[in-house]
Coordinates of C-alpha atoms in Angstrom, one line a residue:
Chain A
M1 CA 57.3 135.2 25.0
D2 CA 54.0 133.3 24.6
R3 CA 54.4 131.8 27.9
V4 CA 55.1 135.2 29.5
R5 CA 52.0 136.6 27.8
D6 CA 50.0 133.6 28.8
L7 CA 50.9 133.8 32.4
A8 CA 50.6 137.5 32.5
S9 CA 47.0 137.4 31.4
K10 CA 46.0 134.9 33.9
K11 CA 45.7 137.3 36.8
A12 CA 45.2 141.0 37.4
A13 CA 48.7 141.4 39.0
V14 CA 51.6 139.2 37.8
I15 CA 55.2 139.5 38.9
F16 CA 58.0 137.5 37.3
T17 CA 60.9 137.0 39.9
K18 CA 63.8 134.9 40.8
S19 CA 64.1 133.3 44.2
S20 CA 67.4 134.8 44.9
C21 CA 66.5 138.3 43.9
C22 CA 65.9 140.6 46.8
M23 CA 64.6 143.5 44.8
C24 CA 61.9 141.2 43.7
Y25 CA 61.2 140.6 47.4
S26 CA 60.8 144.4 47.8
I27 CA 58.4 144.7 45.0
K28 CA 56.4 141.8 46.2
T29 CA 56.3 143.4 49.7
L30 CA 55.0 146.6 48.1
F31 CA 52.2 144.8 46.4
Y32 CA 51.2 143.0 49.5
E33 CA 51.2 146.3 51.4
L34 CA 48.8 147.7 48.8
G35 CA 46.5 144.8 49.5
A36 CA 47.1 143.0 46.2
S37 CA 47.9 139.4 45.8
P38 CA 49.9 139.1 42.7
A39 CA 50.8 135.9 41.0
I40 CA 54.5 135.2 41.4
H41 CA 56.4 133.2 38.8
E42 CA 60.0 132.4 39.7
L43 CA 62.0 132.0 36.5
D44 CA 64.8 130.0 38.1
H45 CA 62.2 127.4 39.1
D46 CA 60.5 127.3 35.7
P47 CA 61.7 124.9 33.0
S48 CA 61.4 127.6 30.3
G49 CA 62.8 130.2 32.6
R50 CA 65.7 131.2 30.4
D51 CA 63.5 131.8 27.4
M52 CA 61.1 133.8 29.6
E53 CA 64.0 135.9 30.9
W54 CA 65.1 136.5 27.3
A55 CA 61.5 137.6 26.4
L56 CA 61.3 139.9 29.3
R57 CA 64.6 141.5 28.3
G58 CA 63.1 141.9 24.9
L59 CA 60.3 143.9 26.4
G60 CA 62.8 146.4 27.8
C61 CA 62.9 145.1 31.3
D62 CA 66.4 145.7 32.8
P63 CA 67.1 143.9 35.0
S64 CA 64.9 141.2 33.8
V65 CA 63.4 140.7 37.2
P66 CA 61.2 141.9 38.8
A67 CA 58.9 142.2 35.8
V68 CA 55.4 143.5 36.6
F69 CA 52.3 143.0 34.6
I70 CA 49.0 144.6 35.6
G71 CA 45.8 143.6 33.7
G72 CA 48.0 141.7 31.3
R73 CA 49.9 144.8 30.4
F74 CA 53.7 145.1 30.9
I75 CA 54.3 147.8 33.5
G76 CA 58.1 147.7 34.0
S77 CA 60.8 146.8 36.5
A78 CA 61.4 148.0 40.0
K79 CA 62.2 151.6 38.9
D80 CA 58.9 152.0 37.0
V81 CA 56.9 150.5 39.8
I82 CA 58.3 152.8 42.4
S83 CA 57.8 155.9 40.2
L84 CA 54.2 154.9 39.5
H85 CA 53.6 154.2 43.2
V86 CA 54.9 157.6 44.3
D87 CA 52.6 159.5 42.0
G88 CA 49.7 157.4 42.9
S89 CA 49.3 155.8 39.4
L90 CA 50.1 152.3 40.6
K91 CA 47.3 152.1 43.0
Q92 CA 44.9 153.4 40.4
M93 CA 46.1 150.8 37.9
L94 CA 45.5 148.0 40.4
I95 CA 42.0 149.3 41.2
D96 CA 41.3 149.5 37.5
A97 CA 42.5 146.0 36.9
K98 CA 40.5 144.9 39.9
A99 CA 43.5 143.6 41.7
I100 CA 42.5 145.7 44.7
W101 CA 39.2 147.4 45.6
F102 CA 40.4 150.6 47.4
Chain B
M7 CA 155.3 201.2 76.8
G8 CA 152.0 200.9 75.1
S9 CA 153.4 201.7 71.8
R10 CA 156.2 199.3 72.1
T11 CA 154.1 196.4 73.2
V12 CA 151.6 196.9 70.7
N13 CA 154.2 197.3 68.0
I14 CA 155.4 193.8 68.4
G15 CA 155.2 192.2 65.0
I16 CA 154.3 195.4 63.3
E17 CA 156.5 197.2 60.9
N18 CA 157.0 200.8 60.5
D19 CA 156.4 200.3 56.9
K20 CA 152.9 201.2 56.2
K21 CA 152.4 198.3 53.9
A22 CA 152.6 195.8 56.7
V23 CA 149.7 193.9 58.0
T24 CA 149.7 192.9 61.6
A25 CA 149.3 189.5 62.9
M26 CA 148.2 190.2 66.5
P27 CA 144.8 190.8 67.7
S28 CA 145.7 193.9 69.4
Y29 CA 146.4 195.6 66.2
V30 CA 142.8 196.3 65.6
P31 CA 142.2 199.5 63.8
S32 CA 139.8 200.7 66.4
V33 CA 142.2 200.3 69.3
P34 CA 142.5 203.8 70.7
T35 CA 145.3 203.3 73.2
S36 CA 147.8 201.6 70.9
N37 CA 148.8 202.3 67.4
P38 CA 148.4 205.7 65.8
S39 CA 145.3 205.8 63.8
T40 CA 147.1 206.1 60.6
E41 CA 148.7 202.8 61.0
A42 CA 145.5 201.3 62.1
N43 CA 143.8 202.5 58.9
T44 CA 146.6 201.1 56.9
I45 CA 146.2 197.8 58.6
R46 CA 142.5 197.6 57.8
S47 CA 142.7 198.5 54.3
S48 CA 145.9 197.0 53.1
R49 CA 146.6 193.6 51.8
I50 CA 150.0 192.1 51.8
P51 CA 151.6 193.0 48.6
D52 CA 155.2 192.5 49.8
L53 CA 155.7 189.3 51.6
G54 CA 159.4 189.8 51.9
T55 CA 159.1 193.2 53.5
L56 CA 156.7 191.8 56.0
E57 CA 158.9 188.8 56.7
Q58 CA 161.8 191.1 57.5
S59 CA 159.9 193.4 59.7
L60 CA 158.1 190.6 61.6
G61 CA 161.4 188.8 62.0
F62 CA 162.9 191.9 63.4
R63 CA 160.1 192.5 65.8
I64 CA 159.7 189.0 66.9
E65 CA 163.3 188.8 67.9
D66 CA 162.7 191.8 70.0
A67 CA 159.7 189.9 71.5
V68 CA 161.8 186.9 72.2
D69 CA 164.3 189.1 74.1
L70 CA 161.5 190.3 76.2
T71 CA 160.7 186.9 77.7
R72 CA 163.1 187.5 80.5
N73 CA 162.1 191.1 80.7
P74 CA 159.8 191.9 83.5
L75 CA 158.2 194.3 81.1
F76 CA 156.7 191.3 79.3
N77 CA 154.1 190.8 82.0
Q78 CA 152.9 194.3 81.3
I79 CA 153.0 193.6 77.6
K80 CA 151.1 190.4 78.1
S81 CA 148.4 191.9 80.4
S82 CA 147.9 195.0 78.3
T83 CA 147.8 193.1 75.0
Q84 CA 145.5 190.7 76.6
A85 CA 143.2 193.4 77.8
I86 CA 143.2 194.9 74.4
A87 CA 142.6 191.6 72.9
D88 CA 139.7 191.0 75.2
A89 CA 138.2 194.4 74.4
Q90 CA 138.8 194.3 70.7
F91 CA 138.4 190.7 69.9
G92 CA 135.1 191.2 68.3
A93 CA 136.5 193.6 65.8
I94 CA 139.4 191.5 64.9
N95 CA 137.2 188.6 64.4
K96 CA 135.4 190.5 61.7
T97 CA 138.5 191.7 60.3
L98 CA 140.0 188.3 60.1
A99 CA 136.8 186.8 58.7
S100 CA 136.8 189.2 55.8
A101 CA 140.5 189.1 55.3
D102 CA 142.1 187.7 52.3
N103 CA 143.5 184.2 52.6
N104 CA 146.8 185.6 51.7
L105 CA 146.7 187.4 55.0
S106 CA 146.7 184.3 57.1
A107 CA 149.1 182.6 54.8
A108 CA 151.4 185.5 55.1
I109 CA 151.1 185.6 58.9
V110 CA 151.7 182.0 59.2
G111 CA 154.5 181.9 56.8
S112 CA 156.1 185.1 57.8
Q113 CA 158.7 183.6 59.9
T114 CA 160.0 180.5 58.1
L115 CA 157.4 178.7 60.0
T116 CA 157.4 175.1 61.1
L117 CA 154.6 173.4 62.8
K118 CA 156.8 171.9 65.5
K119 CA 154.8 170.8 68.5
D120 CA 157.6 171.1 71.0
T121 CA 158.7 174.6 71.9
P122 CA 162.2 175.5 73.0
P123 CA 162.5 175.8 76.7
N124 CA 163.2 179.5 76.7
L125 CA 159.9 180.1 75.1
V126 CA 157.9 178.3 77.7
S127 CA 156.8 181.4 79.5
I128 CA 155.8 182.9 76.2
S129 CA 153.9 179.8 75.3
A130 CA 152.2 179.9 78.6
G131 CA 151.4 183.5 78.1
R132 CA 150.3 182.6 74.6
E133 CA 148.1 179.9 76.0
N134 CA 146.4 182.4 78.2
W135 CA 145.9 184.6 75.3
G136 CA 144.7 181.5 73.4
D137 CA 142.2 180.9 76.2
S138 CA 140.9 184.4 75.9
N139 CA 140.8 183.8 72.2
M140 CA 138.8 180.7 72.6
A141 CA 136.6 182.1 75.3
D142 CA 135.7 185.0 73.1
A143 CA 135.4 182.8 70.1
S144 CA 132.9 180.4 71.5
P145 CA 130.0 182.7 71.9
R146 CA 130.8 183.9 68.5
T147 CA 130.7 180.5 66.9
D148 CA 127.0 180.7 66.8
I149 CA 127.0 184.0 65.0
S150 CA 130.0 184.0 62.8
T151 CA 130.9 181.2 60.5
D152 CA 133.5 178.6 61.3
D153 CA 135.8 180.6 59.2
T154 CA 136.4 183.1 61.9
D155 CA 137.0 180.4 64.5
E156 CA 139.5 178.6 62.4
K157 CA 141.2 181.7 61.4
N158 CA 141.6 182.6 65.0
Q159 CA 143.0 179.3 65.8
T160 CA 145.3 179.4 62.9
F161 CA 146.1 182.9 63.8
E162 CA 146.9 181.8 67.3
R163 CA 149.0 179.0 66.1
G164 CA 150.7 181.4 63.8
Q165 CA 151.7 183.4 66.8
T166 CA 153.4 180.5 68.5
N167 CA 155.0 179.2 65.4
A168 CA 156.2 182.6 64.5
I169 CA 158.0 182.9 67.7
V170 CA 159.3 179.3 67.5
A171 CA 160.5 179.8 64.1
S172 CA 162.3 183.0 64.9
D173 CA 164.3 181.2 67.5
S174 CA 165.6 178.7 65.1
S175 CA 165.9 181.4 62.4
D176 CA 166.1 178.8 59.6
R177 CA 165.7 180.3 56.2
S178 CA 167.1 177.0 54.9
K179 CA 163.8 175.3 55.5
D180 CA 162.0 177.8 53.3
K181 CA 161.0 175.4 50.6
T182 CA 159.3 172.8 52.8
D183 CA 157.7 175.6 54.7
Q184 CA 156.3 177.1 51.5
K185 CA 154.8 173.7 50.6
T186 CA 153.3 173.4 54.0
L187 CA 152.0 176.9 53.7
R188 CA 150.4 176.1 50.4
R189 CA 148.9 173.0 51.7
L190 CA 147.5 174.7 54.7
A191 CA 146.1 177.5 52.5
Q192 CA 144.5 174.9 50.2
N193 CA 143.0 173.1 53.1
R194 CA 141.5 176.2 54.4
E195 CA 140.2 177.1 51.1
A196 CA 138.7 173.7 50.6
A197 CA 137.1 173.9 54.0
R198 CA 135.7 177.3 53.3
K199 CA 134.3 176.1 50.0
S200 CA 132.7 173.1 51.5
R201 CA 131.1 175.2 54.2
L202 CA 129.7 177.6 51.6
R203 CA 128.4 174.6 49.6
K204 CA 126.7 173.2 52.7
K205 CA 125.1 176.6 53.3
A206 CA 123.8 176.8 49.8
Y207 CA 122.4 173.3 50.0
V208 CA 120.7 173.9 53.2
Q209 CA 119.1 177.1 51.8
Q210 CA 118.0 175.2 48.8
L211 CA 116.4 172.6 51.0
E212 CA 114.6 175.2 53.0
S213 CA 113.2 176.9 49.9
S214 CA 112.1 173.6 48.5
R215 CA 110.3 172.8 51.8
L216 CA 108.5 176.1 51.7
K217 CA 107.5 175.5 48.1
L218 CA 106.2 172.1 49.0
T219 CA 104.0 173.5 51.7
Q220 CA 102.7 176.1 49.4
L221 CA 101.8 173.6 46.8
E222 CA 100.1 171.4 49.3
Q223 CA 98.0 174.3 50.4
E224 CA 97.1 175.2 46.8
L225 CA 96.1 171.6 46.2
Q226 CA 93.9 171.5 49.3
R227 CA 92.2 174.8 48.2
A228 CA 91.7 173.5 44.7
R229 CA 90.2 170.3 46.0
Q230 CA 87.8 172.2 48.1
Q231 CA 86.7 174.2 45.2
G232 CA 85.9 171.0 43.5
I233 CA 88.5 170.9 40.9
F234 CA 89.1 167.2 40.3
I235 CA 92.8 166.6 40.5
S236 CA 93.8 163.3 39.0
S237 CA 96.9 161.8 37.6
S238 CA 95.1 160.5 34.6
G239 CA 93.7 163.1 32.3
D240 CA 90.5 161.2 31.3
Q241 CA 87.5 162.2 33.5
S242 CA 85.4 159.1 33.0
H243 CA 88.3 156.8 33.6
S244 CA 89.4 158.5 36.7
M245 CA 85.9 158.5 38.1
S246 CA 85.8 154.7 38.1
G247 CA 89.4 154.6 39.3
N248 CA 88.8 156.4 42.5
G249 CA 85.1 156.8 42.8
A250 CA 84.9 157.7 46.4
L251 CA 87.3 160.6 46.3
A252 CA 85.8 161.8 43.0
F253 CA 82.3 161.7 44.4
D254 CA 83.2 163.5 47.5
V255 CA 84.7 166.3 45.4
E256 CA 81.6 166.4 43.2
Y257 CA 79.3 166.4 46.1
A258 CA 81.1 169.3 47.7
R259 CA 80.9 171.2 44.5
W260 CA 77.2 170.3 44.2
L261 CA 76.5 171.5 47.7
E262 CA 78.1 174.8 47.1
E263 CA 76.0 175.4 44.0
H264 CA 72.9 174.2 45.8
N265 CA 73.5 176.7 48.7
R266 CA 74.0 179.5 46.1
Q267 CA 70.7 178.6 44.4
I268 CA 68.9 178.5 47.8
N269 CA 70.2 181.9 48.7
E270 CA 68.9 183.2 45.4
L271 CA 65.6 181.6 46.1
R272 CA 65.5 183.0 49.6
A273 CA 66.2 186.5 48.2
A274 CA 63.4 186.1 45.7
V275 CA 60.9 184.9 48.3
N276 CA 61.8 187.7 50.7
S277 CA 61.5 190.3 48.1
H278 CA 58.1 189.0 47.1
A279 CA 59.1 188.2 43.6
G280 CA 56.6 187.2 41.0
D281 CA 55.5 183.6 40.3
T282 CA 57.3 183.3 37.0
E283 CA 60.6 184.3 38.6
L284 CA 60.0 182.0 41.5
R285 CA 59.1 179.2 39.1
T286 CA 62.3 179.5 37.3
I287 CA 64.4 179.4 40.4
V288 CA 62.4 176.4 41.8
D289 CA 62.8 174.5 38.6
N290 CA 66.5 175.2 38.7
V291 CA 66.8 173.8 42.2
T292 CA 64.8 170.8 41.3
A293 CA 66.9 170.1 38.2
H294 CA 70.0 170.6 40.4
F295 CA 68.7 167.8 42.7
D296 CA 68.5 165.6 39.6
D297 CA 72.2 166.2 39.1
I298 CA 73.2 164.8 42.5
F299 CA 71.1 161.7 42.0
R300 CA 72.8 161.1 38.7
L301 CA 76.2 161.6 40.3
K302 CA 75.3 159.2 43.1
G303 CA 74.3 156.7 40.5
I304 CA 77.6 156.8 38.9
A305 CA 79.4 156.7 42.3
A306 CA 77.3 153.8 43.4
K307 CA 78.4 151.8 40.4
A308 CA 82.0 152.6 41.2
D309 CA 81.9 152.2 45.0
V310 CA 78.5 151.3 46.4
F311 CA 79.9 150.9 49.9
H312 CA 81.2 154.4 50.0
I313 CA 77.7 155.7 49.3
L314 CA 76.1 153.3 51.7
S315 CA 78.6 154.3 54.4
G316 CA 77.5 157.9 54.2
M317 CA 81.0 159.1 54.8
W318 CA 80.4 161.8 52.2
K319 CA 77.9 163.3 54.6
T320 CA 78.5 165.0 57.9
P321 CA 78.2 162.9 61.1
A322 CA 74.8 164.1 62.2
E323 CA 73.4 163.5 58.7
R324 CA 74.8 160.1 58.9
C325 CA 72.7 159.4 61.9
F326 CA 69.6 159.5 59.8
L327 CA 71.1 157.7 56.8
W328 CA 68.8 155.3 55.0
I329 CA 70.2 153.3 52.1
G330 CA 72.7 156.0 51.2
G331 CA 70.6 159.1 51.7
F332 CA 67.7 160.8 53.5
R333 CA 64.3 159.3 54.1
S334 CA 61.6 160.9 51.9
S335 CA 58.9 160.2 54.5
E336 CA 60.9 162.2 57.2
L337 CA 61.3 165.1 54.8
L338 CA 57.5 165.2 54.2
K339 CA 56.8 164.9 57.9
L340 CA 59.0 167.9 58.4
L341 CA 57.1 169.9 55.8
A342 CA 53.6 168.9 56.9
N343 CA 53.0 171.8 59.2
Q344 CA 55.0 174.4 57.3
L345 CA 53.0 174.5 54.1
E346 CA 49.7 175.7 55.3
P347 CA 47.3 176.8 54.0
L348 CA 46.7 173.8 51.8
T349 CA 43.6 173.2 49.7
E350 CA 41.8 170.0 50.4
Q351 CA 43.0 168.5 47.2
Q352 CA 46.5 169.5 48.2
F353 CA 46.1 168.1 51.6
M354 CA 44.9 164.8 50.3
G355 CA 47.7 164.7 47.7
F356 CA 50.3 165.4 50.4
H357 CA 48.9 162.8 52.6
N358 CA 48.9 160.2 49.9
L359 CA 52.4 161.1 49.0
Q360 CA 53.5 160.6 52.6
Q361 CA 51.8 157.2 52.6
S362 CA 53.3 156.1 49.3
S363 CA 56.8 157.1 50.2
Q364 CA 56.5 155.3 53.6
Q365 CA 55.3 152.2 51.9
A366 CA 58.0 152.2 49.3
E367 CA 60.6 152.8 52.0
D368 CA 59.2 149.8 53.9
A369 CA 59.4 147.6 50.9
L370 CA 63.0 148.6 50.1
S371 CA 64.0 148.2 53.7
Q372 CA 62.6 144.7 53.8
G373 CA 64.3 143.9 50.6
M374 CA 67.6 145.0 52.2
E375 CA 67.0 142.9 55.2
A376 CA 66.3 139.9 53.0
L377 CA 69.5 140.5 51.2
Q378 CA 71.4 140.6 54.5
Q379 CA 69.8 137.4 55.6
S380 CA 70.5 135.7 52.3
L381 CA 74.1 136.8 52.4
A382 CA 74.6 135.6 55.9
E383 CA 73.1 132.3 55.0
T384 CA 75.3 132.0 52.0
L385 CA 78.5 132.6 54.0
A386 CA 77.4 130.6 57.0
N387 CA 76.7 127.4 55.2
G388 CA 79.2 124.7 55.9
S389 CA 80.1 122.4 53.0
P390 CA 77.5 119.7 52.9
G391 CA 79.0 118.3 49.7
P392 CA 81.6 115.6 49.2
S393 CA 84.3 115.6 51.9
G394 CA 87.2 115.6 49.4
S395 CA 89.3 118.7 49.5
S396 CA 88.5 119.6 45.9
G397 CA 84.9 119.4 46.8
N398 CA 85.4 121.8 49.7
V399 CA 87.3 124.2 47.5
A400 CA 84.6 124.0 44.8
N401 CA 81.9 124.7 47.5
Y402 CA 83.9 127.5 48.9
M403 CA 84.3 129.1 45.5
G404 CA 80.6 128.5 44.8
Q405 CA 79.7 130.2 48.1
M406 CA 81.9 133.1 47.2
A407 CA 80.4 133.4 43.8
M408 CA 76.9 133.5 45.2
A409 CA 77.9 136.0 47.8
M410 CA 79.5 138.2 45.2
G411 CA 76.3 138.1 43.2
K412 CA 74.3 139.2 46.2
L413 CA 76.6 142.1 47.0
G414 CA 76.2 143.2 43.4
T415 CA 72.5 143.8 44.0
L416 CA 73.3 146.4 46.6
E417 CA 73.8 148.9 43.9
G418 CA 70.3 148.3 42.7
F419 CA 68.9 149.1 46.1
V420 CA 70.8 152.4 46.3
R421 CA 69.6 153.2 42.9
Q422 CA 65.9 152.5 43.8
A423 CA 66.3 154.4 47.1
D424 CA 67.6 157.5 45.2
N425 CA 64.8 157.0 42.7
L426 CA 62.3 157.1 45.5
R427 CA 63.8 160.3 46.8
Q428 CA 63.8 161.9 43.4
Q429 CA 60.2 160.9 42.7
T430 CA 59.0 162.1 46.1
L431 CA 60.5 165.6 45.4
Q432 CA 59.0 165.7 42.0
Q433 CA 55.6 164.7 43.2
M434 CA 55.7 167.3 45.9
H435 CA 56.3 170.0 43.4
R436 CA 53.3 168.8 41.4
I437 CA 51.1 169.0 44.4
L438 CA 52.2 172.4 45.7
T439 CA 52.0 175.9 44.1
T440 CA 55.1 177.7 43.1
R441 CA 55.3 179.7 46.2
Q442 CA 54.6 176.7 48.4
S443 CA 57.3 174.8 46.6
A444 CA 59.8 177.6 47.2
R445 CA 59.0 177.7 50.9
A446 CA 59.3 173.9 51.0
L447 CA 62.7 174.0 49.4
L448 CA 63.9 176.6 51.9
A449 CA 62.5 174.6 54.8
I450 CA 64.3 171.5 53.6
N451 CA 67.5 173.4 53.2
D452 CA 67.2 175.0 56.7
Y453 CA 66.7 171.6 58.2
F454 CA 69.8 170.1 56.6
S455 CA 71.9 173.2 57.2
R456 CA 71.1 172.9 60.9
L457 CA 72.0 169.2 60.8
R458 CA 75.3 170.1 59.2
A459 CA 75.9 172.9 61.7
L460 CA 75.2 170.4 64.4
S461 CA 77.9 168.1 63.0
S462 CA 80.4 170.9 63.0
L463 CA 79.6 171.7 66.6
W464 CA 79.8 168.1 67.5
L465 CA 83.2 167.7 65.9
A466 CA 84.5 170.9 67.5
R467 CA 83.2 170.1 71.0
P468 CA 85.8 170.3 73.9
R469 CA 86.8 167.0 75.2
E470 CA 88.5 166.2 78.5

């Protein structure tokens, strides 16, 4: 959990993924489309990946990846990201966290 | 002449029953009507009397063989037989079995095949008569039962045998003849019973077939009305058991309810109903949309490929299929010009919504493409591992396991695509006023209705 928090605070937009996860690929693509450059951490290539996954599940993230943090705050999984994006909240959050400028 | 010929085999005793076709009750030229009536209505109570009378008469008939008169007899009886055969058929068909038995047995009958030489001409004549019998019988075989035919044949045989027997005049062979008679009667009875049984069975089959067709129709109707028919009683269990069929039924039911609600909305809009009333109906429609997304979620879990295939939609709708449903951005594009006037804020909001849905669609589409590529790579890989057979098998199984995992993520994509559709609709309602929302819902419904109508036309198009 600490590692998760630690990594999440390092950048305005942080996404925890797995290299094999294609939904993670979708969310990444969305962030790029918005002009953000989130930090990507692949759990399957991290030594403490399993612990991190367990921690993410503990936060209520189901499936565990993709897990999105904006401004150090846990936002949610793909479903939450899409919902927030549609009503315009996601963009605003990114602007507020200074991940994007417009 | 006429009376004499026709009287062959008949007794003066009114109790007698005739054995010859010519003794049809309705014959005008022959017997007196009283006798005819007697014939029709009487049974054979007194076998002995009949026997005597027939024997007496048959002997007369035998003497007539050399008589030139016989030709007249033959022709007239034949004519009468031709004319009245229909009637006698019916009479015979309804006659008691005893009748034929009596006729056959009336003259100490034997079933001898060879006829005495002095009866040749009679037999020949008989055969002619027999021919006319058969000729008349054949068209009737279709109509009447086999009973009649057989009775005629038996009847005809009875004639020959009666004459043959009279020639030998053997009362001594009574006992064996009786046995034979009984056997014949039993045979006839058995045959008749089996025919009746067959008839009953066929009727039973026919009625069962009708019932089956009726049941099938009922089932079809019930299915269309959305009643889920399943062998297992438990709803949740059966949903997962045959998800595709269950979903199709649910969707059909949903669509019916949706159309009903849209009609209600249209009526309210056309009648310039108040905002509160409109709001209620609009909220109902929106909530109803949530229902179908929930159902799709359940169905995607059970059978994701059915949802992805779009087979639950009409062909034209399938043309525009995107990850198991419609494209939100297309929907918004459709509405863009129909919602004027929009305030600036509304216009901006609508524009942003269009952009967001487009971006999300792109993201999900790219994810799907990545999944496809990944799956193809997984299956395309040879086995770079050890060349031992066990190694290959392990590789193969590993490959399959990975591919299975990837396929499993498809459900997630369908779910997120539906999520996008649902969120787009909800956001649209947030941007628009009640009245604008109502018009938007009607416009969306019009579009999809036309698409479905197009599908129907396409399916019904004439082909060479």
